[in-house]
Coordinates of C-alpha atoms in Angstrom, one line a residue:
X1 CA 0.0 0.0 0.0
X2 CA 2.9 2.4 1.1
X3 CA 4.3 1.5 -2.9
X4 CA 1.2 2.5 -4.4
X5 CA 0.8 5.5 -2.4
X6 CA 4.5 6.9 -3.0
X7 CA 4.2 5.9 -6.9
X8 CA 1.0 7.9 -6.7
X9 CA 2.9 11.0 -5.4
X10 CA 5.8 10.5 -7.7
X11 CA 8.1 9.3 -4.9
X12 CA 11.0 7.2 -4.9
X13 CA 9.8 3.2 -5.1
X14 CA 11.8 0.8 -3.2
X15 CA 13.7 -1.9 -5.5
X16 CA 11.7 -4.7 -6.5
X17 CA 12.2 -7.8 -4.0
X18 CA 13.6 -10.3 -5.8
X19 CA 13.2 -13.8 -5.6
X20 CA 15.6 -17.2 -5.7
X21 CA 14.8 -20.5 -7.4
X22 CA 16.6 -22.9 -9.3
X23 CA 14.9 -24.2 -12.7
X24 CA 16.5 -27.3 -14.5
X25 CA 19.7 -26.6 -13.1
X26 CA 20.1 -23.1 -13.6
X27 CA 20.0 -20.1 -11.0
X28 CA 16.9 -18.0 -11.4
X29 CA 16.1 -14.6 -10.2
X30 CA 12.3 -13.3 -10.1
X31 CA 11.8 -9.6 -9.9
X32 CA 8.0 -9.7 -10.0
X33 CA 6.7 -6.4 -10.3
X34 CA 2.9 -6.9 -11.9
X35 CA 0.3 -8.1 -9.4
X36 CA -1.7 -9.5 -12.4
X37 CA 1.1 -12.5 -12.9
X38 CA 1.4 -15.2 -11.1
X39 CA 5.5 -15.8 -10.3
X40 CA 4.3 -19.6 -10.2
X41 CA 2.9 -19.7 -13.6
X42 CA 6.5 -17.4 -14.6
X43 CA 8.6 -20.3 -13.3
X44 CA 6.6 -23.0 -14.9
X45 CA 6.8 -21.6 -18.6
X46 CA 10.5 -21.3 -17.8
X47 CA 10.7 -24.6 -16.5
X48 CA 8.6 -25.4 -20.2
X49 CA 10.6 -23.3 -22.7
X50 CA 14.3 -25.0 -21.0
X51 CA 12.3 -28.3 -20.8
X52 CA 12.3 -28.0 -25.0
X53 CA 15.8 -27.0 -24.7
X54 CA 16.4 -30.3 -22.8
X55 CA 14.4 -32.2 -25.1
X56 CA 15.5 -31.2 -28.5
X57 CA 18.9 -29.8 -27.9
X58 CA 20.2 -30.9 -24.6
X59 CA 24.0 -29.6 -25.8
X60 CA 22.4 -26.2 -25.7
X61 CA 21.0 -26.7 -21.8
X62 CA 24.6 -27.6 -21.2
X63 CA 26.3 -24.5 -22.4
X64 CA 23.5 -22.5 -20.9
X65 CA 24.3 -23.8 -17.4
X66 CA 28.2 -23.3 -18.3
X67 CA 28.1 -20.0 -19.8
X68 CA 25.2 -18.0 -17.7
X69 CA 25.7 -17.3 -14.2
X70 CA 21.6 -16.9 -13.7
X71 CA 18.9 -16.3 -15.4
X72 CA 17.0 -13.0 -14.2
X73 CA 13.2 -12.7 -14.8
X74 CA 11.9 -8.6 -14.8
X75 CA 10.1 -6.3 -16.5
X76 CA 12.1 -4.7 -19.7
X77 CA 12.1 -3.0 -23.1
X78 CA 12.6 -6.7 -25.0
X79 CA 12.1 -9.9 -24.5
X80 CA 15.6 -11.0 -23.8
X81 CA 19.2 -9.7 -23.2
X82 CA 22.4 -11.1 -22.2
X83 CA 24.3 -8.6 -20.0
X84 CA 28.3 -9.7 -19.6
X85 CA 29.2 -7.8 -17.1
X86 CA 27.5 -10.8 -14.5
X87 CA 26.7 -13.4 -16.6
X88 CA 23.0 -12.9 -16.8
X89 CA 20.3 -13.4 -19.3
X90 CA 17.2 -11.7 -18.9
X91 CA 13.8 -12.9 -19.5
X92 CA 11.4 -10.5 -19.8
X93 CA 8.2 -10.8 -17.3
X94 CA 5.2 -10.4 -18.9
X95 CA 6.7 -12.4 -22.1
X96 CA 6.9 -15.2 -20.3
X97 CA 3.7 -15.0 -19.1
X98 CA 2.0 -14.9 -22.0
X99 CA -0.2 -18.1 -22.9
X100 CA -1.1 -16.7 -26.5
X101 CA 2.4 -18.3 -27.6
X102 CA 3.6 -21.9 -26.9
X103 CA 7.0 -22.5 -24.6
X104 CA 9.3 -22.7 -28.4
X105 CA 9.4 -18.8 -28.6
X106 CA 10.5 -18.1 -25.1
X107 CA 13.1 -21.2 -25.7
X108 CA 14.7 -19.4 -28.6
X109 CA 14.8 -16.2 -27.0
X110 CA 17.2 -17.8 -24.5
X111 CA 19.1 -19.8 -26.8
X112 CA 19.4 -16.8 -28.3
X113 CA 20.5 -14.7 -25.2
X114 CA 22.5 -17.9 -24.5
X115 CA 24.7 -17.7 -27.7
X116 CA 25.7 -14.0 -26.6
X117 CA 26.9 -15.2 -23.5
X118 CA 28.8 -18.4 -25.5
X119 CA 30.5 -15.3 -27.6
X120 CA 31.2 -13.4 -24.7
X121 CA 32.2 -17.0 -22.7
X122 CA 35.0 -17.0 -26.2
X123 CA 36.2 -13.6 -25.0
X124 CA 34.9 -12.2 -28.1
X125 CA 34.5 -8.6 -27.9
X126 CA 32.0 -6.9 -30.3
X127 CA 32.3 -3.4 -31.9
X128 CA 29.7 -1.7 -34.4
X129 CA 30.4 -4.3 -37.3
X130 CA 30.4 -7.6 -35.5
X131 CA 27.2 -6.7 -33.5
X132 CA 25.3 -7.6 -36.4
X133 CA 27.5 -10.7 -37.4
X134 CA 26.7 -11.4 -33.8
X135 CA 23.1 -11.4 -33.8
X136 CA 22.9 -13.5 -37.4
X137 CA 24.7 -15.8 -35.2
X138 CA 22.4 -15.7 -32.5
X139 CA 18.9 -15.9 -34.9
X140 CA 20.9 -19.0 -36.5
X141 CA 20.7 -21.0 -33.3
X142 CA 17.2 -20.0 -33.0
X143 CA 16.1 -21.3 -36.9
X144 CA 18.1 -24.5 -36.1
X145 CA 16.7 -25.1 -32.3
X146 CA 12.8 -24.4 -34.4
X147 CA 14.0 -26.8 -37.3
X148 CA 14.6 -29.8 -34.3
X149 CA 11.4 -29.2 -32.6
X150 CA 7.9 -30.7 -33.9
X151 CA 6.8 -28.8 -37.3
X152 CA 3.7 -27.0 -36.0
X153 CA 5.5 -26.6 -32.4
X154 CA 8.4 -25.2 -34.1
X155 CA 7.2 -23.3 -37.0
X156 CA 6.6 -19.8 -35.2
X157 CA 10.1 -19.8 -34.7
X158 CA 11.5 -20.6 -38.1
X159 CA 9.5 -17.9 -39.2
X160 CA 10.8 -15.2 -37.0
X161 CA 14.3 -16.4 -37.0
X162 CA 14.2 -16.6 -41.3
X163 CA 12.5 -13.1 -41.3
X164 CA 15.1 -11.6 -39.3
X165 CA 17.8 -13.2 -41.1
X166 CA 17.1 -11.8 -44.2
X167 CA 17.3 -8.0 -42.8
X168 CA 20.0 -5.5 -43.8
X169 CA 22.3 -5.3 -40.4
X170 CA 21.2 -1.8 -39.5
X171 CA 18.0 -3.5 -38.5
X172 CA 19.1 -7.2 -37.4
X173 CA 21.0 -5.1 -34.7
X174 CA 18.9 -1.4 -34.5
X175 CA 20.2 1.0 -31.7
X176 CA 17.5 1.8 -29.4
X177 CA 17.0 4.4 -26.7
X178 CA 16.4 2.8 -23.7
X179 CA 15.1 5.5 -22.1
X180 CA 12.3 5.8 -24.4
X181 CA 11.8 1.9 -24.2
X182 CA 12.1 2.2 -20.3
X183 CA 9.3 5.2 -20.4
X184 CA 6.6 2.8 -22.9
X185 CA 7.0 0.3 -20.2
X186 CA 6.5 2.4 -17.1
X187 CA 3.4 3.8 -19.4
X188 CA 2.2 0.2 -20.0
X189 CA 2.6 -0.8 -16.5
X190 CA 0.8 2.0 -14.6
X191 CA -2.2 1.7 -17.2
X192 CA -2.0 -2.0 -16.4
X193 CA -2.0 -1.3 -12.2

């Protein structure tokens, strides 16, 4: 109540709590911050999407638990993102809450997240032209990971990672603002609360 009431006059809010599990092997941290999802029902389509992994590509489960040092669940501007600096690959929230998709597209997102920290893991270090290089590399691993799956389970996937492949590199890697991507969310979530 004391949140609400300090968000409502434009105060300070504390730091999300976060919260520590383990999911197939794998630390997991849970910054929930919408009282509309469930962190249950969060942790199970995690536990789905690197269930797939597991199934299909077990390898790739493997380098995930080698090369990440957690995987972080929060709100954010995308639905994934591999920051170096601690190992970690974020999932975004409400993504993975969604039950509109199946598990496959939050599986590739971290495969895809997972392949920058394999990079990274190389010591690779990217500048302006190998960011897209990167990220061709990184959709590839998702077209392959939708090719082993089921056809119909895997098909959304193929789609998105074949679409993206064919882009010029200005927009397979786009620079963004994340200020303006932080402000849509924070716009999305109060309208939401």
């Amino acid at each position: 109540m004391l949140d609400r009431f300090l968000h409502w006059l434009g105060g300070v809010q504390p730091e999300p709590a976060t919260e520590r599990y383990e999911v197939r092997g794998i630390a997991v941290d849970v910054e929930n911050t919408r009282p509309d999802i469930a962190t249950v029902d969060v942790l199970e389509r995690l536990d789905e999407a690197l269930a797939l992994i597991e199934t299909y590509q077990p390898w790739r489960l493997a380098h995930l638990r080698r090369d990440l040092a957690r995987i972080r669940v929060a709100r954010f501007a995308c639905r994934g993102a591999f920051f170096a600096d601690d190992r970690t690959c974020l999932t975004e929230l409400t993504f993975l809450a969604r039950r509109d998709i199946t598990a496959a597209p939050v599986a590739s997102s971290i495969l895809h997240e997972g392949m920058h920290a394999r990079v990274h893991a190389m010591g690779v270090r990217r500048d302006a032209v190998g960011l897209a290089r990167e990220e061709r590399l990184c959709r590839r691993v998702e077209l392959e990971f939708g090719q082993a799956l089921p056809p119909a389970l895997g098909a959304p996937v193929v789609e998105r990672a074949l679409a993206t492949l064919q882009m010029a590199d200005a927009d397979v890697a786009p620079a963004i603002d994340w200020n303006v991507a932080a402000s849509r969310i924070d716009a999305v979530d109060r309208a939401s609360g």
